[in-house]
Amino acid sequence: MARIPRVPGSGTHRAGQAAFGNMVRGGHMFAPNRTSRRWHRKVPTNMRRYAVVSALAASAVSSVVESRGHVIADVQEIPLVLGNFLESVKTTKEAKAILATVGAQADVERVIASKAMRAGAGKMRNRRFRQRLGPMVVYNEDNGVVKAFRNIPGVQLFQVDRLNLLNLAPGGHLGRFIIWSQAAFEKLEAIYGTREEAAQFKTGYKLPAAMVATPSLTRLINSDELQSVLRGAHPAKEYFHIKRNPLVNKHAAKKLQMAVRAL
């Protein structure tokens, strides 16, 4: 009889059945997860700010935005900054017209076409469908913009003071397509500062400065400043082979034998 914990008691078919183990039906798992796990990780404030400003910088590079999957072929410029009228849009009809005018409608259509049934048991846990993320609208003051854009598939809205790395780089991929209002875009400098001036809303914080102004190693090496102080190319060295005595060196004798056979 298998040595496995069994249901106690008698008088029912359940009594005596194997149970409780990790190899039987209805049993518990081996080494179950505990609620006392370390769920959260503390990240230094400066590192979190560095990540946010890096994500913002990546959103201003069209090639990075396209590589993330956004359709921005009809968008005139990246980053896309609209006037403050964007914050006063009241209806979804007006919001759709704005997206079509600036060339962002194609990205919304990509989101709509991507909607599909979720694989696995998640479809039974209130997350039945999954779809891509579209444009991200950043505003300074909500004068109706949230209600106007919130029902468009894939469009997310955020106040400029509450930008989140999880939304600036979903899935850890940089290059989110962002539509800015003018007031929100101008407020970035006060929030994160510059390389010379500290931020107004973050005590003593400045933007991280790069170690080198030109990260391209090829451009650095070929620059006139470096080439003027570098030494010229060395002439090619002449290599002389050591002459081996075939009478005492078997490898040299073998080469001679091969040469004789070729004759």
PDB file of C-alpha atoms in Angstrom:
ATOM      1  CA  MET A   1       0.000   0.000   0.000  1.00  0.00           C
ATOM      2  CA  ALA A   2       1.330   3.377  -0.962  1.00  0.00           C
ATOM      3  CA  ARG A   3       2.775   5.343   1.928  1.00  0.00           C
ATOM      4  CA  ILE A   4       0.815   8.542   1.393  1.00  0.00           C
ATOM      5  CA  PRO A   5      -1.294  10.527   3.890  1.00  0.00           C
ATOM      6  CA  ARG A   6      -4.928   9.436   3.731  1.00  0.00           C
ATOM      7  CA  VAL A   7      -8.275  10.883   4.686  1.00  0.00           C
ATOM      8  CA  PRO A   8      -9.243   9.687   8.192  1.00  0.00           C
ATOM      9  CA  GLY A   9     -12.581   8.260   9.180  1.00  0.00           C
ATOM     10  CA  SER A  10     -14.876   5.603   7.766  1.00  0.00           C
ATOM     11  CA  GLY A  11     -18.346   5.121   6.362  1.00  0.00           C
ATOM     12  CA  THR A  12     -17.776   7.138   3.189  1.00  0.00           C
ATOM     13  CA  HIS A  13     -15.922   6.632  -0.025  1.00  0.00           C
ATOM     14  CA  ARG A  14     -13.689   9.586   0.780  1.00  0.00           C
ATOM     15  CA  ALA A  15     -12.269   7.953   3.897  1.00  0.00           C
ATOM     16  CA  GLY A  16      -9.054   6.121   3.195  1.00  0.00           C
ATOM     17  CA  GLN A  17      -8.357   7.931  -0.060  1.00  0.00           C
ATOM     18  CA  ALA A  18      -4.890   9.319  -0.631  1.00  0.00           C
ATOM     19  CA  ALA A  19      -4.877  13.063  -0.023  1.00  0.00           C
ATOM     20  CA  PHE A  20      -2.870  16.058   1.138  1.00  0.00           C
ATOM     21  CA  GLY A  21       0.306  15.145  -0.750  1.00  0.00           C
ATOM     22  CA  ASN A  22       1.748  17.058  -3.677  1.00  0.00           C
ATOM     23  CA  MET A  23       1.396  14.078  -6.027  1.00  0.00           C
ATOM     24  CA  VAL A  24      -2.307  13.293  -5.563  1.00  0.00           C
ATOM     25  CA  ARG A  25      -5.524  14.865  -6.789  1.00  0.00           C
ATOM     26  CA  GLY A  26      -6.645  17.714  -4.595  1.00  0.00           C
ATOM     27  CA  GLY A  27      -3.384  17.791  -2.674  1.00  0.00           C
ATOM     28  CA  HIS A  28      -1.305  20.837  -1.879  1.00  0.00           C
ATOM     29  CA  MET A  29       1.734  21.972  -3.822  1.00  0.00           C
ATOM     30  CA  PHE A  30       5.294  21.359  -2.730  1.00  0.00           C
ATOM     31  CA  ALA A  31       6.836  24.324  -0.904  1.00  0.00           C
ATOM     32  CA  PRO A  32       3.761  26.582  -1.293  1.00  0.00           C
ATOM     33  CA  ASN A  33       4.209  30.288  -1.783  1.00  0.00           C
ATOM     34  CA  ARG A  34       3.891  32.273   1.400  1.00  0.00           C
ATOM     35  CA  THR A  35       2.400  35.708   1.961  1.00  0.00           C
ATOM     36  CA  SER A  36       5.530  36.656   3.869  1.00  0.00           C
ATOM     37  CA  ARG A  37       7.556  36.815   0.668  1.00  0.00           C
ATOM     38  CA  ARG A  38       9.500  39.938  -0.167  1.00  0.00           C
ATOM     39  CA  TRP A  39       7.017  41.485  -2.557  1.00  0.00           C
ATOM     40  CA  HIS A  40       8.558  44.947  -2.908  1.00  0.00           C
ATOM     41  CA  ARG A  41      12.055  46.171  -3.685  1.00  0.00           C
ATOM     42  CA  LYS A  42      13.351  49.531  -2.583  1.00  0.00           C
ATOM     43  CA  VAL A  43      14.908  51.472  -5.446  1.00  0.00           C
ATOM     44  CA  PRO A  44      16.997  54.600  -4.783  1.00  0.00           C
ATOM     45  CA  THR A  45      15.185  57.826  -5.603  1.00  0.00           C
ATOM     46  CA  ASN A  46      17.942  59.032  -7.910  1.00  0.00           C
ATOM     47  CA  MET A  47      17.835  55.779  -9.851  1.00  0.00           C
ATOM     48  CA  ARG A  48      14.063  56.016 -10.306  1.00  0.00           C
ATOM     49  CA  ARG A  49      14.356  59.588 -11.537  1.00  0.00           C
ATOM     50  CA  TYR A  50      17.158  58.565 -13.886  1.00  0.00           C
ATOM     51  CA  ALA A  51      14.910  55.880 -15.363  1.00  0.00           C
ATOM     52  CA  VAL A  52      12.005  58.287 -15.871  1.00  0.00           C
ATOM     53  CA  VAL A  53      14.071  60.964 -17.621  1.00  0.00           C
ATOM     54  CA  SER A  54      15.717  58.278 -19.768  1.00  0.00           C
ATOM     55  CA  ALA A  55      12.288  57.032 -20.831  1.00  0.00           C
ATOM     56  CA  LEU A  56      11.223  60.592 -21.620  1.00  0.00           C
ATOM     57  CA  ALA A  57      14.355  61.126 -23.711  1.00  0.00           C
ATOM     58  CA  ALA A  58      13.731  57.880 -25.616  1.00  0.00           C
ATOM     59  CA  SER A  59      10.172  58.986 -26.426  1.00  0.00           C
ATOM     60  CA  ALA A  60      11.647  61.909 -28.380  1.00  0.00           C
ATOM     61  CA  VAL A  61      13.554  59.643 -30.810  1.00  0.00           C
ATOM     62  CA  SER A  62      11.356  58.584 -33.720  1.00  0.00           C
ATOM     63  CA  SER A  63      13.371  55.441 -34.512  1.00  0.00           C
ATOM     64  CA  VAL A  64      13.004  54.199 -30.927  1.00  0.00           C
ATOM     65  CA  VAL A  65       9.266  54.937 -30.957  1.00  0.00           C
ATOM     66  CA  GLU A  66       8.829  53.030 -34.223  1.00  0.00           C
ATOM     67  CA  SER A  67      10.902  50.096 -32.961  1.00  0.00           C
ATOM     68  CA  ARG A  68       8.487  49.741 -30.072  1.00  0.00           C
ATOM     69  CA  GLY A  69       5.691  49.151 -32.586  1.00  0.00           C
ATOM     70  CA  HIS A  70       3.921  52.510 -32.777  1.00  0.00           C
ATOM     71  CA  VAL A  71       2.664  53.617 -36.191  1.00  0.00           C
ATOM     72  CA  ILE A  72       3.885  57.202 -36.587  1.00  0.00           C
ATOM     73  CA  ALA A  73       4.468  57.418 -40.334  1.00  0.00           C
ATOM     74  CA  ASP A  74       1.906  60.250 -40.663  1.00  0.00           C
ATOM     75  CA  VAL A  75       3.037  62.150 -37.557  1.00  0.00           C
ATOM     76  CA  GLN A  76       4.778  65.391 -38.501  1.00  0.00           C
ATOM     77  CA  GLU A  77       7.299  65.489 -35.642  1.00  0.00           C
ATOM     78  CA  ILE A  78       8.424  63.638 -32.547  1.00  0.00           C
ATOM     79  CA  PRO A  79       7.934  64.653 -29.766  1.00  0.00           C
ATOM     80  CA  LEU A  80       4.400  65.713 -30.702  1.00  0.00           C
ATOM     81  CA  VAL A  81       3.440  68.906 -28.823  1.00  0.00           C
ATOM     82  CA  LEU A  82      -0.013  70.415 -29.321  1.00  0.00           C
ATOM     83  CA  GLY A  83      -1.414  73.679 -28.022  1.00  0.00           C
ATOM     84  CA  ASN A  84      -3.160  74.118 -24.703  1.00  0.00           C
ATOM     85  CA  PHE A  85      -6.485  73.646 -26.469  1.00  0.00           C
ATOM     86  CA  LEU A  86      -5.844  69.924 -26.020  1.00  0.00           C
ATOM     87  CA  GLU A  87      -6.611  70.221 -22.296  1.00  0.00           C
ATOM     88  CA  SER A  88     -10.026  71.753 -22.996  1.00  0.00           C
ATOM     89  CA  VAL A  89     -11.359  69.078 -25.356  1.00  0.00           C
ATOM     90  CA  LYS A  90     -14.788  67.997 -24.112  1.00  0.00           C
ATOM     91  CA  THR A  91     -16.064  65.196 -26.345  1.00  0.00           C
ATOM     92  CA  THR A  92     -14.661  61.971 -27.745  1.00  0.00           C
ATOM     93  CA  LYS A  93     -15.695  63.084 -31.233  1.00  0.00           C
ATOM     94  CA  GLU A  94     -13.349  66.080 -30.948  1.00  0.00           C
ATOM     95  CA  ALA A  95     -10.599  63.867 -29.519  1.00  0.00           C
ATOM     96  CA  LYS A  96     -10.821  61.478 -32.476  1.00  0.00           C
ATOM     97  CA  ALA A  97     -10.696  64.410 -34.890  1.00  0.00           C
ATOM     98  CA  ILE A  98      -7.508  65.667 -33.226  1.00  0.00           C
ATOM     99  CA  LEU A  99      -5.861  62.228 -33.438  1.00  0.00           C
ATOM    100  CA  ALA A 100      -6.769  61.996 -37.129  1.00  0.00           C
ATOM    101  CA  THR A 101      -5.432  65.496 -37.809  1.00  0.00           C
ATOM    102  CA  VAL A 102      -2.027  64.918 -36.198  1.00  0.00           C
ATOM    103  CA  GLY A 103      -1.617  61.466 -37.806  1.00  0.00           C
ATOM    104  CA  ALA A 104      -2.055  59.385 -34.648  1.00  0.00           C
ATOM    105  CA  GLN A 105      -5.228  57.614 -35.768  1.00  0.00           C
ATOM    106  CA  ALA A 106      -3.205  54.857 -37.436  1.00  0.00           C
ATOM    107  CA  ASP A 107      -1.696  53.918 -34.079  1.00  0.00           C
ATOM    108  CA  VAL A 108      -5.170  53.718 -32.525  1.00  0.00           C
ATOM    109  CA  GLU A 109      -6.323  51.451 -35.359  1.00  0.00           C
ATOM    110  CA  ARG A 110      -3.323  49.217 -34.680  1.00  0.00           C
ATOM    111  CA  VAL A 111      -4.522  48.875 -31.090  1.00  0.00           C
ATOM    112  CA  ILE A 112      -8.081  48.056 -32.148  1.00  0.00           C
ATOM    113  CA  ALA A 113      -6.847  45.386 -34.571  1.00  0.00           C
ATOM    114  CA  SER A 114      -4.662  43.784 -31.894  1.00  0.00           C
ATOM    115  CA  LYS A 115      -7.502  42.939 -29.500  1.00  0.00           C
ATOM    116  CA  ALA A 116      -7.613  39.174 -28.978  1.00  0.00           C
ATOM    117  CA  MET A 117      -8.719  36.584 -26.473  1.00  0.00           C
ATOM    118  CA  ARG A 118      -6.218  35.984 -23.717  1.00  0.00           C
ATOM    119  CA  ALA A 119      -4.613  32.549 -23.645  1.00  0.00           C
ATOM    120  CA  GLY A 120      -4.870  30.574 -20.433  1.00  0.00           C
ATOM    121  CA  ALA A 121      -6.998  30.824 -17.325  1.00  0.00           C
ATOM    122  CA  GLY A 122      -6.749  34.604 -17.209  1.00  0.00           C
ATOM    123  CA  LYS A 123      -9.770  34.809 -19.490  1.00  0.00           C
ATOM    124  CA  MET A 124     -11.840  33.575 -16.548  1.00  0.00           C
ATOM    125  CA  ARG A 125     -10.358  36.077 -14.106  1.00  0.00           C
ATOM    126  CA  ASN A 126     -11.769  39.351 -15.380  1.00  0.00           C
ATOM    127  CA  ARG A 127      -9.012  39.890 -17.946  1.00  0.00           C
ATOM    128  CA  ARG A 128     -10.586  38.154 -20.893  1.00  0.00           C
ATOM    129  CA  PHE A 129      -9.023  40.230 -23.674  1.00  0.00           C
ATOM    130  CA  ARG A 130      -5.608  41.728 -24.271  1.00  0.00           C
ATOM    131  CA  GLN A 131      -4.474  44.428 -26.681  1.00  0.00           C
ATOM    132  CA  ARG A 132      -1.554  46.718 -27.457  1.00  0.00           C
ATOM    133  CA  LEU A 133      -1.015  50.176 -25.995  1.00  0.00           C
ATOM    134  CA  GLY A 134      -1.488  53.259 -28.140  1.00  0.00           C
ATOM    135  CA  PRO A 135      -0.668  56.963 -27.699  1.00  0.00           C
ATOM    136  CA  MET A 136      -0.152  58.460 -24.274  1.00  0.00           C
ATOM    137  CA  VAL A 137      -1.659  61.917 -23.716  1.00  0.00           C
ATOM    138  CA  VAL A 138       0.108  64.074 -21.121  1.00  0.00           C
ATOM    139  CA  TYR A 139      -1.628  67.212 -19.871  1.00  0.00           C
ATOM    140  CA  ASN A 140      -1.096  69.841 -17.171  1.00  0.00           C
ATOM    141  CA  GLU A 141      -4.679  70.677 -16.167  1.00  0.00           C
ATOM    142  CA  ASP A 142      -7.749  68.556 -16.781  1.00  0.00           C
ATOM    143  CA  ASN A 143     -10.368  70.808 -18.335  1.00  0.00           C
ATOM    144  CA  GLY A 144     -12.216  67.900 -19.917  1.00  0.00           C
ATOM    145  CA  VAL A 145      -9.382  66.093 -21.712  1.00  0.00           C
ATOM    146  CA  VAL A 146      -9.607  62.963 -19.542  1.00  0.00           C
ATOM    147  CA  LYS A 147     -13.269  62.275 -20.291  1.00  0.00           C
ATOM    148  CA  ALA A 148     -12.722  63.035 -23.977  1.00  0.00           C
ATOM    149  CA  PHE A 149      -9.844  60.587 -24.536  1.00  0.00           C
ATOM    150  CA  ARG A 150     -10.433  57.869 -21.938  1.00  0.00           C
ATOM    151  CA  ASN A 151     -12.860  55.825 -24.087  1.00  0.00           C
ATOM    152  CA  ILE A 152     -10.520  55.554 -27.092  1.00  0.00           C
ATOM    153  CA  PRO A 153      -8.868  52.092 -27.168  1.00  0.00           C
ATOM    154  CA  GLY A 154      -5.212  52.086 -26.181  1.00  0.00           C
ATOM    155  CA  VAL A 155      -5.038  55.783 -25.244  1.00  0.00           C
ATOM    156  CA  GLN A 156      -3.813  56.543 -21.734  1.00  0.00           C
ATOM    157  CA  LEU A 157      -3.849  59.922 -19.996  1.00  0.00           C
ATOM    158  CA  PHE A 158      -1.468  61.204 -17.326  1.00  0.00           C
ATOM    159  CA  GLN A 159      -0.892  64.451 -15.535  1.00  0.00           C
ATOM    160  CA  VAL A 160       2.629  65.711 -16.135  1.00  0.00           C
ATOM    161  CA  ASP A 161       3.465  65.714 -12.399  1.00  0.00           C
ATOM    162  CA  ARG A 162       2.567  62.034 -12.070  1.00  0.00           C
ATOM    163  CA  LEU A 163       4.460  60.358 -14.908  1.00  0.00           C
ATOM    164  CA  ASN A 164       5.165  56.702 -14.198  1.00  0.00           C
ATOM    165  CA  LEU A 165       7.967  54.582 -15.603  1.00  0.00           C
ATOM    166  CA  LEU A 166       5.595  51.617 -15.962  1.00  0.00           C
ATOM    167  CA  ASN A 167       3.586  53.661 -18.456  1.00  0.00           C
ATOM    168  CA  LEU A 168       6.476  55.486 -20.119  1.00  0.00           C
ATOM    169  CA  ALA A 169       8.145  52.158 -20.893  1.00  0.00           C
ATOM    170  CA  PRO A 170       5.513  49.373 -20.758  1.00  0.00           C
ATOM    171  CA  GLY A 171       7.037  45.932 -20.506  1.00  0.00           C
ATOM    172  CA  GLY A 172      10.472  47.500 -20.063  1.00  0.00           C
ATOM    173  CA  HIS A 173      10.535  48.723 -23.687  1.00  0.00           C
ATOM    174  CA  LEU A 174      11.430  52.380 -24.175  1.00  0.00           C
ATOM    175  CA  GLY A 175       9.870  54.593 -26.823  1.00  0.00           C
ATOM    176  CA  ARG A 176       6.250  55.313 -25.858  1.00  0.00           C
ATOM    177  CA  PHE A 177       4.392  57.526 -28.334  1.00  0.00           C
ATOM    178  CA  ILE A 178       3.461  60.618 -26.281  1.00  0.00           C
ATOM    179  CA  ILE A 179       1.171  63.512 -27.226  1.00  0.00           C
ATOM    180  CA  TRP A 180       1.962  66.557 -25.079  1.00  0.00           C
ATOM    181  CA  SER A 181       0.019  69.685 -24.352  1.00  0.00           C
ATOM    182  CA  GLN A 182       2.145  72.814 -24.527  1.00  0.00           C
ATOM    183  CA  ALA A 183       1.787  73.572 -20.821  1.00  0.00           C
ATOM    184  CA  ALA A 184       2.769  70.025 -19.859  1.00  0.00           C
ATOM    185  CA  PHE A 185       5.818  70.032 -22.128  1.00  0.00           C
ATOM    186  CA  GLU A 186       7.028  73.375 -20.776  1.00  0.00           C
ATOM    187  CA  LYS A 187       6.620  72.172 -17.208  1.00  0.00           C
ATOM    188  CA  LEU A 188       9.098  69.320 -17.663  1.00  0.00           C
ATOM    189  CA  GLU A 189      12.037  71.652 -17.126  1.00  0.00           C
ATOM    190  CA  ALA A 190      10.616  72.825 -13.797  1.00  0.00           C
ATOM    191  CA  ILE A 191       9.989  69.228 -12.694  1.00  0.00           C
ATOM    192  CA  TYR A 192      13.294  67.626 -13.727  1.00  0.00           C
ATOM    193  CA  GLY A 193      15.569  70.642 -14.175  1.00  0.00           C
ATOM    194  CA  THR A 194      18.415  70.893 -16.674  1.00  0.00           C
ATOM    195  CA  ARG A 195      22.089  69.981 -16.675  1.00  0.00           C
ATOM    196  CA  GLU A 196      22.925  73.487 -15.417  1.00  0.00           C
ATOM    197  CA  GLU A 197      19.952  74.433 -13.214  1.00  0.00           C
ATOM    198  CA  ALA A 198      18.349  72.395 -10.441  1.00  0.00           C
ATOM    199  CA  ALA A 199      14.719  71.319 -10.640  1.00  0.00           C
ATOM    200  CA  GLN A 200      12.126  73.568  -9.063  1.00  0.00           C
ATOM    201  CA  PHE A 201      10.021  70.722  -7.619  1.00  0.00           C
ATOM    202  CA  LYS A 202      12.860  68.339  -6.690  1.00  0.00           C
ATOM    203  CA  THR A 203      15.398  69.696  -4.221  1.00  0.00           C
ATOM    204  CA  GLY A 204      18.874  69.892  -5.723  1.00  0.00           C
ATOM    205  CA  TYR A 205      18.109  67.548  -8.620  1.00  0.00           C
ATOM    206  CA  LYS A 206      19.658  68.079 -12.054  1.00  0.00           C
ATOM    207  CA  LEU A 207      19.411  66.047 -15.210  1.00  0.00           C
ATOM    208  CA  PRO A 208      22.126  63.380 -15.490  1.00  0.00           C
ATOM    209  CA  ALA A 209      24.960  64.519 -17.731  1.00  0.00           C
ATOM    210  CA  ALA A 210      26.651  62.152 -20.159  1.00  0.00           C
ATOM    211  CA  MET A 211      30.329  61.368 -19.645  1.00  0.00           C
ATOM    212  CA  VAL A 212      31.076  62.172 -23.284  1.00  0.00           C
ATOM    213  CA  ALA A 213      29.238  64.516 -25.622  1.00  0.00           C
ATOM    214  CA  THR A 214      29.711  62.169 -28.608  1.00  0.00           C
ATOM    215  CA  PRO A 215      29.017  58.517 -27.799  1.00  0.00           C
ATOM    216  CA  SER A 216      30.111  57.343 -31.265  1.00  0.00           C
ATOM    217  CA  LEU A 217      33.596  55.852 -30.966  1.00  0.00           C
ATOM    218  CA  THR A 218      34.140  56.046 -34.735  1.00  0.00           C
ATOM    219  CA  ARG A 219      33.478  59.784 -34.816  1.00  0.00           C
ATOM    220  CA  LEU A 220      35.795  60.298 -31.865  1.00  0.00           C
ATOM    221  CA  ILE A 221      38.689  58.399 -33.436  1.00  0.00           C
ATOM    222  CA  ASN A 222      38.296  60.086 -36.824  1.00  0.00           C
ATOM    223  CA  SER A 223      37.906  63.586 -35.409  1.00  0.00           C
ATOM    224  CA  ASP A 224      40.533  66.186 -36.358  1.00  0.00           C
ATOM    225  CA  GLU A 225      41.343  66.866 -32.712  1.00  0.00           C
ATOM    226  CA  LEU A 226      42.425  63.268 -32.055  1.00  0.00           C
ATOM    227  CA  GLN A 227      44.026  62.614 -35.426  1.00  0.00           C
ATOM    228  CA  SER A 228      46.247  65.697 -35.052  1.00  0.00           C
ATOM    229  CA  VAL A 229      47.914  64.341 -31.901  1.00  0.00           C
ATOM    230  CA  LEU A 230      48.018  60.631 -32.712  1.00  0.00           C
ATOM    231  CA  ARG A 231      51.158  59.002 -34.084  1.00  0.00           C
ATOM    232  CA  GLY A 232      51.133  57.757 -37.623  1.00  0.00           C
ATOM    233  CA  ALA A 233      50.641  54.127 -38.543  1.00  0.00           C
ATOM    234  CA  HIS A 234      53.641  51.896 -37.905  1.00  0.00           C
ATOM    235  CA  PRO A 235      55.183  50.203 -40.934  1.00  0.00           C
ATOM    236  CA  ALA A 236      54.379  46.538 -41.272  1.00  0.00           C
ATOM    237  CA  LYS A 237      56.895  44.293 -39.525  1.00  0.00           C
ATOM    238  CA  GLU A 238      58.878  41.794 -41.531  1.00  0.00           C
ATOM    239  CA  TYR A 239      58.752  38.333 -40.076  1.00  0.00           C
ATOM    240  CA  PHE A 240      61.682  35.975 -40.693  1.00  0.00           C
ATOM    241  CA  HIS A 241      61.176  32.265 -40.388  1.00  0.00           C
ATOM    242  CA  ILE A 242      63.735  30.285 -38.429  1.00  0.00           C
ATOM    243  CA  LYS A 243      65.617  27.876 -40.631  1.00  0.00           C
ATOM    244  CA  ARG A 244      65.321  24.377 -39.226  1.00  0.00           C
ATOM    245  CA  ASN A 245      67.878  21.638 -39.837  1.00  0.00           C
ATOM    246  CA  PRO A 246      66.015  18.713 -41.473  1.00  0.00           C
ATOM    247  CA  LEU A 247      68.687  16.309 -40.168  1.00  0.00           C
ATOM    248  CA  VAL A 248      67.702  16.909 -36.561  1.00  0.00           C
ATOM    249  CA  ASN A 249      64.173  18.352 -36.928  1.00  0.00           C
ATOM    250  CA  LYS A 250      61.524  15.828 -37.965  1.00  0.00           C
ATOM    251  CA  HIS A 251      58.998  18.504 -39.034  1.00  0.00           C
ATOM    252  CA  ALA A 252      61.493  20.103 -41.394  1.00  0.00           C
ATOM    253  CA  ALA A 253      62.438  16.636 -42.737  1.00  0.00           C
ATOM    254  CA  LYS A 254      58.768  15.852 -43.351  1.00  0.00           C
ATOM    255  CA  LYS A 255      58.337  19.031 -45.397  1.00  0.00           C
ATOM    256  CA  LEU A 256      61.347  18.067 -47.529  1.00  0.00           C
ATOM    257  CA  GLN A 257      59.947  14.586 -48.072  1.00  0.00           C
ATOM    258  CA  MET A 258      56.608  16.049 -49.219  1.00  0.00           C
ATOM    259  CA  ALA A 259      58.417  18.399 -51.585  1.00  0.00           C
ATOM    260  CA  VAL A 260      60.404  15.495 -53.074  1.00  0.00           C
ATOM    261  CA  ARG A 261      57.228  13.440 -53.573  1.00  0.00           C
ATOM    262  CA  ALA A 262      55.612  16.339 -55.364  1.00  0.00           C
ATOM    263  CA  LEU A 263      58.495  16.323 -57.866  1.00  0.00           C
TER     264      LEU A 263
END
